[in-house]
PDB file of C-alpha atoms in Angstrom:
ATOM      1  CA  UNK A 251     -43.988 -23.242  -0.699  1.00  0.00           C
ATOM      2  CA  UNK A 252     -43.704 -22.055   2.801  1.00  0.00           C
ATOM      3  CA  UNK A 253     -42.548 -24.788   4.654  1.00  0.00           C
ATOM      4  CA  UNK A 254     -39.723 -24.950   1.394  1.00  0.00           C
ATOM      5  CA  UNK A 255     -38.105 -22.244   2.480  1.00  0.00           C
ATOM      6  CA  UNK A 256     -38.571 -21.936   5.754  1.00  0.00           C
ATOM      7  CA  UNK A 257     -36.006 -23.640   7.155  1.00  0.00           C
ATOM      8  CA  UNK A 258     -36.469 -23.428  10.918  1.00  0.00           C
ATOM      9  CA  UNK A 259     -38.034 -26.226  13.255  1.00  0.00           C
ATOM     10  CA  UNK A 260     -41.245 -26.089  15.153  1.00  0.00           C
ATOM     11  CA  UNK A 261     -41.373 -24.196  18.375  1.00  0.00           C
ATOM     12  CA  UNK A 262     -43.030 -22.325  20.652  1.00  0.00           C
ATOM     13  CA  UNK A 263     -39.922 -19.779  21.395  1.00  0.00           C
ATOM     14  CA  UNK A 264     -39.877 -16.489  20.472  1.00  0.00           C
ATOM     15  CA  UNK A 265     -36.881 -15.547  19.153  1.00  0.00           C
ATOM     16  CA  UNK A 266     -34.834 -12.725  19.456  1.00  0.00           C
ATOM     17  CA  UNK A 267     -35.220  -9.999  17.255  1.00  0.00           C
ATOM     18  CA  UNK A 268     -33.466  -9.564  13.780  1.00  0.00           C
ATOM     19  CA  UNK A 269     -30.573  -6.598  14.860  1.00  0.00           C
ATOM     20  CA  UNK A 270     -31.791  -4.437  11.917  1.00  0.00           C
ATOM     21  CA  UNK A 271     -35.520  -4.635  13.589  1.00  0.00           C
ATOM     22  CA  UNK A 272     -34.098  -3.719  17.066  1.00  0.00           C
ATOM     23  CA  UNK A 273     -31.761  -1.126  15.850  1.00  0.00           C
ATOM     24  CA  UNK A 274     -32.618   2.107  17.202  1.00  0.00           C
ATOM     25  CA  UNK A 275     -31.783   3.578  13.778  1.00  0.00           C
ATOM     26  CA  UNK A 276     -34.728   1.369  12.736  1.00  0.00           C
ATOM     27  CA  UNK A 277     -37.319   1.373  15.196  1.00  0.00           C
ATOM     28  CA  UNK A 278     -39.042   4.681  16.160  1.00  0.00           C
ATOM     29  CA  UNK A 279     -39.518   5.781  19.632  1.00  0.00           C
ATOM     30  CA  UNK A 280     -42.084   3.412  21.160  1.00  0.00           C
ATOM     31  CA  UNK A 281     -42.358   1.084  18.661  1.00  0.00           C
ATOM     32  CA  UNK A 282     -40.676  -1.656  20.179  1.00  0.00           C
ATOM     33  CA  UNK A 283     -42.684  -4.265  18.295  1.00  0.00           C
ATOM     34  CA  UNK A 284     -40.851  -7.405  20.173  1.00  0.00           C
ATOM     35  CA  UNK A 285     -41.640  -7.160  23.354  1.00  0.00           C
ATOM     36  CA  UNK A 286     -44.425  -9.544  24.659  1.00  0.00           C
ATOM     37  CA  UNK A 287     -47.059  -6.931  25.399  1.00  0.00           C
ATOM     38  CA  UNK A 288     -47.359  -5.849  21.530  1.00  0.00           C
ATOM     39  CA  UNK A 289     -46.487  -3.000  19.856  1.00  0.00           C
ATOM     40  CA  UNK A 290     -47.496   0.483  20.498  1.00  0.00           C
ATOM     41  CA  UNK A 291     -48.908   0.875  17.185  1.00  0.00           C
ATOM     42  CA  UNK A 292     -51.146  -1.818  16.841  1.00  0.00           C
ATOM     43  CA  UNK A 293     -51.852  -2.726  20.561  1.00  0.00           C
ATOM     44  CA  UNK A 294     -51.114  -5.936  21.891  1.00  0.00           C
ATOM     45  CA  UNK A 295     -54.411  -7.818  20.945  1.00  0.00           C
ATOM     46  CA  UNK A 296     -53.388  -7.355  17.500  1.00  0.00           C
ATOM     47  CA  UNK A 297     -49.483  -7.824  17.580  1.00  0.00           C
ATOM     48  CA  UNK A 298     -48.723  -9.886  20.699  1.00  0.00           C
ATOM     49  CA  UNK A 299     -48.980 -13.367  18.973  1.00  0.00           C
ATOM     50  CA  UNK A 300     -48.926 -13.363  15.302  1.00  0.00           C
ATOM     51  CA  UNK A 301     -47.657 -16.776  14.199  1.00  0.00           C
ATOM     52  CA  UNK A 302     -45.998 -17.659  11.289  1.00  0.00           C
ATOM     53  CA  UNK A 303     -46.863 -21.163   9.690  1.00  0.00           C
ATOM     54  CA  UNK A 304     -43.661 -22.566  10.621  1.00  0.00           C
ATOM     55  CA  UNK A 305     -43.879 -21.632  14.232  1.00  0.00           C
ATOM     56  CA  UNK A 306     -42.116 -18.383  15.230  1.00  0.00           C
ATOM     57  CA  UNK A 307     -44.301 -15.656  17.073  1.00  0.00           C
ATOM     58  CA  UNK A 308     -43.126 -11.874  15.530  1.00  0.00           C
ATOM     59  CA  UNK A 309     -44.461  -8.508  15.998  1.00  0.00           C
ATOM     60  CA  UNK A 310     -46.259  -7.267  12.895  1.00  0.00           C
ATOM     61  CA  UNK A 311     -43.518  -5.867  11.179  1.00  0.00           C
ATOM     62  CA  UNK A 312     -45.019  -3.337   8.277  1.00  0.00           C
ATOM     63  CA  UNK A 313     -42.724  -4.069   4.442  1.00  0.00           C
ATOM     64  CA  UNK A 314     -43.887  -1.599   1.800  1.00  0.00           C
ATOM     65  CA  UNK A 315     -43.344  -3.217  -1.827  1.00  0.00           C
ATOM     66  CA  UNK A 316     -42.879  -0.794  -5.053  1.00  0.00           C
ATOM     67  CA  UNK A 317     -44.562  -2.148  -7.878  1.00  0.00           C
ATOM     68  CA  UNK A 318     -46.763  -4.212  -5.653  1.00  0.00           C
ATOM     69  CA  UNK A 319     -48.910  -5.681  -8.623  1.00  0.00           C
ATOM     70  CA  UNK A 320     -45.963  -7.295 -10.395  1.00  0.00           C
ATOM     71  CA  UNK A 321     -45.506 -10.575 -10.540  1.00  0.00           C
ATOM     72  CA  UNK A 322     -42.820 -10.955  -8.181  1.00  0.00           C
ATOM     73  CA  UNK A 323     -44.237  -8.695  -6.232  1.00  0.00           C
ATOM     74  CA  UNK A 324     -48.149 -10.125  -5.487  1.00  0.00           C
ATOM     75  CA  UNK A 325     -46.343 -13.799  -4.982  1.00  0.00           C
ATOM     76  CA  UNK A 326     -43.986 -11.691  -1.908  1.00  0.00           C
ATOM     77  CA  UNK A 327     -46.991 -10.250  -0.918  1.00  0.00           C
ATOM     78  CA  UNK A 328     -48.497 -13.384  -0.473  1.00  0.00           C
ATOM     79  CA  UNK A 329     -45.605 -14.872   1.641  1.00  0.00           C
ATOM     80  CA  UNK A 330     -44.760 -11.950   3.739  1.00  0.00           C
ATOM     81  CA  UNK A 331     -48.595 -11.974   4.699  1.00  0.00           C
ATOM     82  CA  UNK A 332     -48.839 -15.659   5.244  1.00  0.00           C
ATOM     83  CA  UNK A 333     -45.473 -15.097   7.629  1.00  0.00           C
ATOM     84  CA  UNK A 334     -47.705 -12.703   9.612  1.00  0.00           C
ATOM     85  CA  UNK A 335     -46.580  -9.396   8.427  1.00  0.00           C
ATOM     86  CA  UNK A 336     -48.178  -5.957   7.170  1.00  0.00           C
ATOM     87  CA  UNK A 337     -47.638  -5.600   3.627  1.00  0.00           C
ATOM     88  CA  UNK A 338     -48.535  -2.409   1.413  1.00  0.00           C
ATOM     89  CA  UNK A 339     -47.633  -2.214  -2.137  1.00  0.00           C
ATOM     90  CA  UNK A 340     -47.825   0.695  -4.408  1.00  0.00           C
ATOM     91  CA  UNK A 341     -49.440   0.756  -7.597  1.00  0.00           C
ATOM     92  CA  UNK A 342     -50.096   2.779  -9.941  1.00  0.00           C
ATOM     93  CA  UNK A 343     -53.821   1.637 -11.063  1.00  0.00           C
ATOM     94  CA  UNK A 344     -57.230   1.857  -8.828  1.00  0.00           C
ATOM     95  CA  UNK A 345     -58.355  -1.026 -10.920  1.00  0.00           C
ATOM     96  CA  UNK A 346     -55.220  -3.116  -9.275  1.00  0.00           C
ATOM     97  CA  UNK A 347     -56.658  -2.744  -5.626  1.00  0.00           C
ATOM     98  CA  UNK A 348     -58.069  -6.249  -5.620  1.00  0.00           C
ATOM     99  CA  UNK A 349     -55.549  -8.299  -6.640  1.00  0.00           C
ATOM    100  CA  UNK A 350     -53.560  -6.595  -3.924  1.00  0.00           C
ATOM    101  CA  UNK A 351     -55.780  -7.411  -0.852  1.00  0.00           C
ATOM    102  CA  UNK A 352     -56.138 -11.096  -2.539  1.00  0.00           C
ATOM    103  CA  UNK A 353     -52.911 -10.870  -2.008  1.00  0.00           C
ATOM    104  CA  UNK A 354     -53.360 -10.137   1.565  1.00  0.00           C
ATOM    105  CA  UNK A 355     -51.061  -6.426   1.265  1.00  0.00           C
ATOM    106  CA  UNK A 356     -52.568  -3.137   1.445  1.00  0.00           C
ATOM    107  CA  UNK A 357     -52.743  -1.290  -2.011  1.00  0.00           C
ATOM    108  CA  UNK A 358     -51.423   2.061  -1.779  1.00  0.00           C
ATOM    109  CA  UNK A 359     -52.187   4.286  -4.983  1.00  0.00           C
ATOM    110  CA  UNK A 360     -48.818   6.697  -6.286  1.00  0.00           C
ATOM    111  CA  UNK A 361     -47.144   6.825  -9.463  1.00  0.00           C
ATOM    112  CA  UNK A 362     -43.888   7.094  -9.305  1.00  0.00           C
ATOM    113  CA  UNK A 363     -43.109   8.660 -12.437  1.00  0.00           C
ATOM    114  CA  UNK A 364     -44.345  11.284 -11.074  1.00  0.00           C
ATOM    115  CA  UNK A 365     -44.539  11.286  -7.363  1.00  0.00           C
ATOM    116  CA  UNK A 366     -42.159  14.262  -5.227  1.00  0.00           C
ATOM    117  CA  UNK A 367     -39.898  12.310  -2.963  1.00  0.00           C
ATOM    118  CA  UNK A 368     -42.040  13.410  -0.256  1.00  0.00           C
ATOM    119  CA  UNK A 369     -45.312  11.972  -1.193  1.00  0.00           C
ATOM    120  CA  UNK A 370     -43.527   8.390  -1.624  1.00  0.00           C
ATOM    121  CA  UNK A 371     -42.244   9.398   1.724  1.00  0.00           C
ATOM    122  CA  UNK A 372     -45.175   9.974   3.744  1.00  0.00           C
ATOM    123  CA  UNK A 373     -46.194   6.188   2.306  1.00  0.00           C
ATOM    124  CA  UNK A 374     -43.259   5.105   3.508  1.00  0.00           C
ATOM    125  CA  UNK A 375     -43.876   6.293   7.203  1.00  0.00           C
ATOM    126  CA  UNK A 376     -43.985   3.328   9.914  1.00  0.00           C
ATOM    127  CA  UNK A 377     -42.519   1.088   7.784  1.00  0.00           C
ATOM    128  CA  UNK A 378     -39.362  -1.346   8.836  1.00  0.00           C
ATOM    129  CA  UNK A 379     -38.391  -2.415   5.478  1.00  0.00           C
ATOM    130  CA  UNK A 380     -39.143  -1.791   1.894  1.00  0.00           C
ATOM    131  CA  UNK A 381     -38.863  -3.291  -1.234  1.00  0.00           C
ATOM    132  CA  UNK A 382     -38.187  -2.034  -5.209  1.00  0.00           C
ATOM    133  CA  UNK A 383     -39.672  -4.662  -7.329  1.00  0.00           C
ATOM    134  CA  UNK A 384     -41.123  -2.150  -9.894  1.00  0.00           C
ATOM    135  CA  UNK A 385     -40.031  -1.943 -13.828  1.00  0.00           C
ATOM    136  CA  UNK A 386     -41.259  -0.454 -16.964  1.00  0.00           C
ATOM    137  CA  UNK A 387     -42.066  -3.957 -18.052  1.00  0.00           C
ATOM    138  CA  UNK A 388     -42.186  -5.618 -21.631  1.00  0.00           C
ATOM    139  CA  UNK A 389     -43.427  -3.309 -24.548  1.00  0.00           C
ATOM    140  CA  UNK A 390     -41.812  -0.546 -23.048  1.00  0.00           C
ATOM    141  CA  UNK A 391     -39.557   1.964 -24.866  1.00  0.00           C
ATOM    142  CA  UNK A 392     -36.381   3.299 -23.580  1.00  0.00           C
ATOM    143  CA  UNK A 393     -37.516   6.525 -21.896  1.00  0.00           C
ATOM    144  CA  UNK A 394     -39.686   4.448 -19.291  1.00  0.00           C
ATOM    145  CA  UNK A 395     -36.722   2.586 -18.550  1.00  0.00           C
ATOM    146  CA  UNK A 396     -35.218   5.378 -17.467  1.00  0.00           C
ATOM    147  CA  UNK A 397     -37.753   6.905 -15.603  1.00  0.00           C
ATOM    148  CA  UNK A 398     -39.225   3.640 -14.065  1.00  0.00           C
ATOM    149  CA  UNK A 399     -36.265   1.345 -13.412  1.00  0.00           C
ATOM    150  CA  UNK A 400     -33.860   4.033 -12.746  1.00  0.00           C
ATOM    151  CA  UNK A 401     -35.689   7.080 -11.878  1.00  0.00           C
ATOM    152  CA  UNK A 402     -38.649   5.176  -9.753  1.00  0.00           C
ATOM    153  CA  UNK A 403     -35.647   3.191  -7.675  1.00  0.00           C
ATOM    154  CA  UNK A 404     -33.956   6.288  -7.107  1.00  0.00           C
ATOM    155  CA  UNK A 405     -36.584   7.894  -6.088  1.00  0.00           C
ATOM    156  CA  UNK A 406     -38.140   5.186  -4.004  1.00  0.00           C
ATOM    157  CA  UNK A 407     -34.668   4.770  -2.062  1.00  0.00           C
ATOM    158  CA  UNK A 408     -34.311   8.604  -1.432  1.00  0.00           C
ATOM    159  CA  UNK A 409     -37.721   8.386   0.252  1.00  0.00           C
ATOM    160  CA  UNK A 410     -36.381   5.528   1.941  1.00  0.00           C
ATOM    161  CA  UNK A 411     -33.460   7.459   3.345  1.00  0.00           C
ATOM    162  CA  UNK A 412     -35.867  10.257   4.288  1.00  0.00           C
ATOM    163  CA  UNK A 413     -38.030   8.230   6.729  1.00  0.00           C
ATOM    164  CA  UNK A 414     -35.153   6.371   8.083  1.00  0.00           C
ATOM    165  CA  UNK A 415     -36.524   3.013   6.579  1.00  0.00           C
ATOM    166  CA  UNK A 416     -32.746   1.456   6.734  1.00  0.00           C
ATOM    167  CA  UNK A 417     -33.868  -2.642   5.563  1.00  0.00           C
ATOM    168  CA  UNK A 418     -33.498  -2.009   1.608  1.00  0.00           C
ATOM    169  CA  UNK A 419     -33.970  -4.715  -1.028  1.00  0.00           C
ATOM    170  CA  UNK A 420     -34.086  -4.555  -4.861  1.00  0.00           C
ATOM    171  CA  UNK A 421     -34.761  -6.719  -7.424  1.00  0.00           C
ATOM    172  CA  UNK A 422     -32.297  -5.789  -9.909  1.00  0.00           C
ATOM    173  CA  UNK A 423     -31.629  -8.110 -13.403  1.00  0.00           C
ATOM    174  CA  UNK A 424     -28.900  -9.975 -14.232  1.00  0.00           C
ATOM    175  CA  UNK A 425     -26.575  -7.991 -16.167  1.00  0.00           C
ATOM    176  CA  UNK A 426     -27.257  -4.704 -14.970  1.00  0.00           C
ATOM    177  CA  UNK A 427     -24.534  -2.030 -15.404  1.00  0.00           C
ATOM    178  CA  UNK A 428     -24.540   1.404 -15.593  1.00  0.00           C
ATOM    179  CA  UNK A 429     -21.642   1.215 -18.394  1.00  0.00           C
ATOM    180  CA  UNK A 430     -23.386  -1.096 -20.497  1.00  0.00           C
ATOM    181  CA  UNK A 431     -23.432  -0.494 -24.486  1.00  0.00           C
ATOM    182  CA  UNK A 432     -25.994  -0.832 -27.010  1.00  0.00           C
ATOM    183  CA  UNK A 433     -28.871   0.836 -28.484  1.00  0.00           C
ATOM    184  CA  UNK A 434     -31.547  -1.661 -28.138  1.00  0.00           C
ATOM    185  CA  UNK A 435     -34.625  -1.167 -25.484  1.00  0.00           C
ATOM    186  CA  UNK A 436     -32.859  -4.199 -23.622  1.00  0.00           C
ATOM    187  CA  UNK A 437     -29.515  -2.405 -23.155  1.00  0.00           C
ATOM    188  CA  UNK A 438     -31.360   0.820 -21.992  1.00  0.00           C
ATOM    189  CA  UNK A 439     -32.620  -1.324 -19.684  1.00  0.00           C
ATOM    190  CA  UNK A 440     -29.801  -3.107 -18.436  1.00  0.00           C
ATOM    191  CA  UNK A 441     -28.179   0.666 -17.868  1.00  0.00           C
ATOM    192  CA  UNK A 442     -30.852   2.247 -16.236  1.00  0.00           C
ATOM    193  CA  UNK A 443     -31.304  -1.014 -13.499  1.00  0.00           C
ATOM    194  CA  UNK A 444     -27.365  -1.033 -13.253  1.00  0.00           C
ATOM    195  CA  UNK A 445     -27.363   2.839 -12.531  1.00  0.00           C
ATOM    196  CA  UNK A 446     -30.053   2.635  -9.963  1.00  0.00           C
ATOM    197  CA  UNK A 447     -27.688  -0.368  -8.668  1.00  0.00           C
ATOM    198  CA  UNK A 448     -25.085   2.033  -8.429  1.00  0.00           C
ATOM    199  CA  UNK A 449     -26.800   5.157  -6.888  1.00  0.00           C
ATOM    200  CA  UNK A 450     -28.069   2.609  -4.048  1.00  0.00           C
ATOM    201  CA  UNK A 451     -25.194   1.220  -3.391  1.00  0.00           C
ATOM    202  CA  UNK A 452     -23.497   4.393  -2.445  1.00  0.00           C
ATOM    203  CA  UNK A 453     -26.518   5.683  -0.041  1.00  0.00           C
ATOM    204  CA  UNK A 454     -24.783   4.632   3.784  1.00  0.00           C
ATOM    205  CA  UNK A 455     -28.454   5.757   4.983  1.00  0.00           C
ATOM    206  CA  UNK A 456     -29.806   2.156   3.705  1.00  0.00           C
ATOM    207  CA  UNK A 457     -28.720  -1.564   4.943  1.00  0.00           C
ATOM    208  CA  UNK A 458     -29.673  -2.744   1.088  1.00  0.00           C
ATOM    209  CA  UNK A 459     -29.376  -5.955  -0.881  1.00  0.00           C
ATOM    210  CA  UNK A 460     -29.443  -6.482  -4.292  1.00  0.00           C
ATOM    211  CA  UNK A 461     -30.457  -9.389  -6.060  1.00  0.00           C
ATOM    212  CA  UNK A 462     -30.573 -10.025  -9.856  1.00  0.00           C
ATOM    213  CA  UNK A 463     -32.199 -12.997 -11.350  1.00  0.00           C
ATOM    214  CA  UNK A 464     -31.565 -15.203 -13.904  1.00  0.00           C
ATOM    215  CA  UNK A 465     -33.919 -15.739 -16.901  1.00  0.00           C
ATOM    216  CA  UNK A 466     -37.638 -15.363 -15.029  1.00  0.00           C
ATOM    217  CA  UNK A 467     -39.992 -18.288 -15.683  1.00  0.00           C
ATOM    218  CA  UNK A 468     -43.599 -18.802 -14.556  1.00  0.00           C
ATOM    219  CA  UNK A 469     -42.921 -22.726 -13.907  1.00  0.00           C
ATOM    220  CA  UNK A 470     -43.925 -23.251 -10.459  1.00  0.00           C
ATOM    221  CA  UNK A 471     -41.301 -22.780  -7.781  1.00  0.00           C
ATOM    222  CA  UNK A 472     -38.926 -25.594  -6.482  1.00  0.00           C
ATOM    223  CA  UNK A 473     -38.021 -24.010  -3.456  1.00  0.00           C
ATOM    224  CA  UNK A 474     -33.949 -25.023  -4.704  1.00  0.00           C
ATOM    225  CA  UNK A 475     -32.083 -22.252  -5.741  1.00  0.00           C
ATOM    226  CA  UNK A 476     -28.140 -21.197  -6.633  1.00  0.00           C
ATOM    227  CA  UNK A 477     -27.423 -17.593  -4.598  1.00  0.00           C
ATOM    228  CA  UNK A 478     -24.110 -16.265  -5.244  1.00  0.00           C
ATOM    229  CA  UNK A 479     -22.094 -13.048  -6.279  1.00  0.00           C
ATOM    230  CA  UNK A 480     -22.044 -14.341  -9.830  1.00  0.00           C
ATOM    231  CA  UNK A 481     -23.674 -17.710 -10.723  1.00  0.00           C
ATOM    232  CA  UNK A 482     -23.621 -17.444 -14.744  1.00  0.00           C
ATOM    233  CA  UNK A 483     -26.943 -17.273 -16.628  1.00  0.00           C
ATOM    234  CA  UNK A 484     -29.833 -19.438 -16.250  1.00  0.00           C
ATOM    235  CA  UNK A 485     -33.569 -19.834 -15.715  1.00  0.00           C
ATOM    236  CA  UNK A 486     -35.376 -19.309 -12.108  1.00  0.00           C
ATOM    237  CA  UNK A 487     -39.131 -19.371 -11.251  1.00  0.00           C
ATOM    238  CA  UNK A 488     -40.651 -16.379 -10.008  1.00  0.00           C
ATOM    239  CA  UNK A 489     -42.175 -18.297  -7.039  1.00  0.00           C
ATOM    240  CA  UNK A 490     -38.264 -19.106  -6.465  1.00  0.00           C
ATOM    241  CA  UNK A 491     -37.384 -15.303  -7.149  1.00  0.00           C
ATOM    242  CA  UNK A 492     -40.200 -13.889  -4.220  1.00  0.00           C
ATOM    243  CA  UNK A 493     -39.054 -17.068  -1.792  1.00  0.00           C
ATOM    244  CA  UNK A 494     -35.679 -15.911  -1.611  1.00  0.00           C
ATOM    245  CA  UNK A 495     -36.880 -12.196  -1.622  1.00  0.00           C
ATOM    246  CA  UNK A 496     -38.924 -13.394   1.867  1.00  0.00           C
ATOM    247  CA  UNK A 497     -35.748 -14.899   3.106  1.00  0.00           C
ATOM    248  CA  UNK A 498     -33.170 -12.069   2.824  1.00  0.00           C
ATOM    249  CA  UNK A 499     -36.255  -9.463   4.777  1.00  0.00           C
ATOM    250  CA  UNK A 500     -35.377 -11.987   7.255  1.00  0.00           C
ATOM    251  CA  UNK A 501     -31.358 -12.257   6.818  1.00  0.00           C
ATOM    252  CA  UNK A 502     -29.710  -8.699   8.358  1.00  0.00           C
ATOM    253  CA  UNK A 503     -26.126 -10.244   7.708  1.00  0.00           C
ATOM    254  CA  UNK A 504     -27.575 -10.009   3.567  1.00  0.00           C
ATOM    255  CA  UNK A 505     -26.902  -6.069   3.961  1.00  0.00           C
ATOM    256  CA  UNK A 506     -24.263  -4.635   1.629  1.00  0.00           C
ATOM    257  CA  UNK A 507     -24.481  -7.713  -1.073  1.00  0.00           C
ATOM    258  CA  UNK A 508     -24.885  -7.564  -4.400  1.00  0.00           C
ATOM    259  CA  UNK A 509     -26.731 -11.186  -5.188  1.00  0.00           C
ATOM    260  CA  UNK A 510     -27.434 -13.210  -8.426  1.00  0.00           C
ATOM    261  CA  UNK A 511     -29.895 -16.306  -8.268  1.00  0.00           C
ATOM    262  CA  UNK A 512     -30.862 -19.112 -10.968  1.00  0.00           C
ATOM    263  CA  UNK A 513     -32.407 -22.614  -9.925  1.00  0.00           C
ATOM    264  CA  UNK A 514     -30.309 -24.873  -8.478  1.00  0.00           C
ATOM    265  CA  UNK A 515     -29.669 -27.528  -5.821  1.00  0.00           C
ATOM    266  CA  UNK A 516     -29.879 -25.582  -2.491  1.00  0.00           C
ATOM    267  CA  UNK A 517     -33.361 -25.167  -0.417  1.00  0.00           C
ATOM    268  CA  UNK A 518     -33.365 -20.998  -0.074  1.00  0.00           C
ATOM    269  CA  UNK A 519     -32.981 -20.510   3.569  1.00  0.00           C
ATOM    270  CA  UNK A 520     -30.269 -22.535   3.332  1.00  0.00           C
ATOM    271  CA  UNK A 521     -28.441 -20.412   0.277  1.00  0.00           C
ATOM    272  CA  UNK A 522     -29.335 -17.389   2.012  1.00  0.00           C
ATOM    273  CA  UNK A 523     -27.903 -18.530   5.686  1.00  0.00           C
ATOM    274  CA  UNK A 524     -24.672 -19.354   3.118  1.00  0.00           C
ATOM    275  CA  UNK A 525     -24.191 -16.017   1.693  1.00  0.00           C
ATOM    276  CA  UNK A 526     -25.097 -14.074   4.513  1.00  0.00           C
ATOM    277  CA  UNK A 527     -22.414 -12.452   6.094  1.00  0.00           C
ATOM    278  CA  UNK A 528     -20.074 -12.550   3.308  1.00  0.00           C
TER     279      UNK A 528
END
């Protein structure tokens, strides 16, 4: 699944940074993670040549996930780890802890129902990028949409803006809209992701980028996707979903798009180097 989406030859050049990485916005003082002596956090044993499968060196570069033990969110883990970096993801459950370091990402333990925006701060501190993949999930009523899918990813972003964590990405649904009718769990649920949508859309604190899939399978991934503003409905893997997820950490020029995916004909780094920018 790696090598899928990676889309970059072999080679033994480092490349130069991603701009959001080097941005001084970004990066706090000493941490400049590129250089070839390491970082100053983790020493340059640790972080001087960490190798991703498909043969760029990086800088461990820390991502904290919300919602870390969903199922988007362990299969990111476990490609974001494999790429060489330092994933945490927040859960909600001790008993969760373990399929988080199988996962190769550090669990951190806060509910965000009911965390202050300054305890999902300080978890937030050190990071480079972060990632709302949380949600109520099935069997939930309409208040927990609200306070999970909106009220978490509101939440999650203030603390976001807070730290100065600028890299932003959420994993939205198809459909969501803050104006959209109906009484049904579904269409609370629909509102509350399109409000929290809306709320980080306006925050000029965060380089952020949306992405709403289609219908979420568990078939195993492709690696061929369809990424556009608006692609119509359709099915997608979830291995597909987190692939593309991987890709956009690594796409700055993604910043400020609002992006729908189903499964189609186009190998992800590919749709994402075709959107980016735009």
């Amino acid at each position: 699944m790696i090598s899928a989406l990676a889309g970059t030859a072999n080679t033994d050049e480092t490349p130069e940074a991603p701009k959001w990485l080097r941005d001084e916005q970004t990066l706090r003082a000493g941490r400049t993670e590129w250089r070839e002596g390491g970082c100053a956090r983790c020493g340059p044993k640790k972080a001087a040549r960490r190798r991703r499968p498909f043969g760029r060196t990086v800088g461990t570069m820390r991502i904290v996930i919300a919602g870390g033990h969903g199922q988007i969110a362990l299969r990111l883990e476990r490609l974001l780890a494999a790429r060489g970096y330092e994933v945490a993801g927040i859960i909600r459950r001790h008993e969760q802890t373990d399929d988080l370091r199988a996962a190769g990402a550090e669990p951190v333990l806060c509910d965000l129902e009911s965390a202050s925006v300054e305890e999902v701060a300080a978890h937030l501190q050190g990071a480079d990028a972060a990632v709302f993949a949380a949600g109520a999930g099935p069997g939930s009523g309409a208040a927990r949409k609200d306070t999970v899918d909106r009220g978490a990813a509101v939440l999650f972003a203030d603390a976001a803006v807070r730290t100065g964590v600028r890299r932003h990405v959420v994993v939205s649904s198809m459909g969501a809209d803050p104006k959209h009718e109906g009484d049904q769990v579904f269409d609370a649920y629909l509102r509350a992701k399109g409000e929290a949508d809306a709320y980080v859309r306006g925050l000029d604190a965060l380089d952020w980028t949306i992405l709403r899939p289609g219908q979420l399978t568990d078939d195993a991934g492709t690696g061929l996707v369809r990424l556009e503003a608006a692609t119509g409905r359709g099915p997608i893997p979830r291995d597909d979903v987190a692939a593309v997820l991987a890709e956009l950490l690594e796409t700055p020029a993604t910043a400020g798009l609002t992006l729908e995916v189903i499964s189609g004909s186009t190998p992800v780094s590919v749709a994402v180097k075709s959107v980016a920018g735009n």
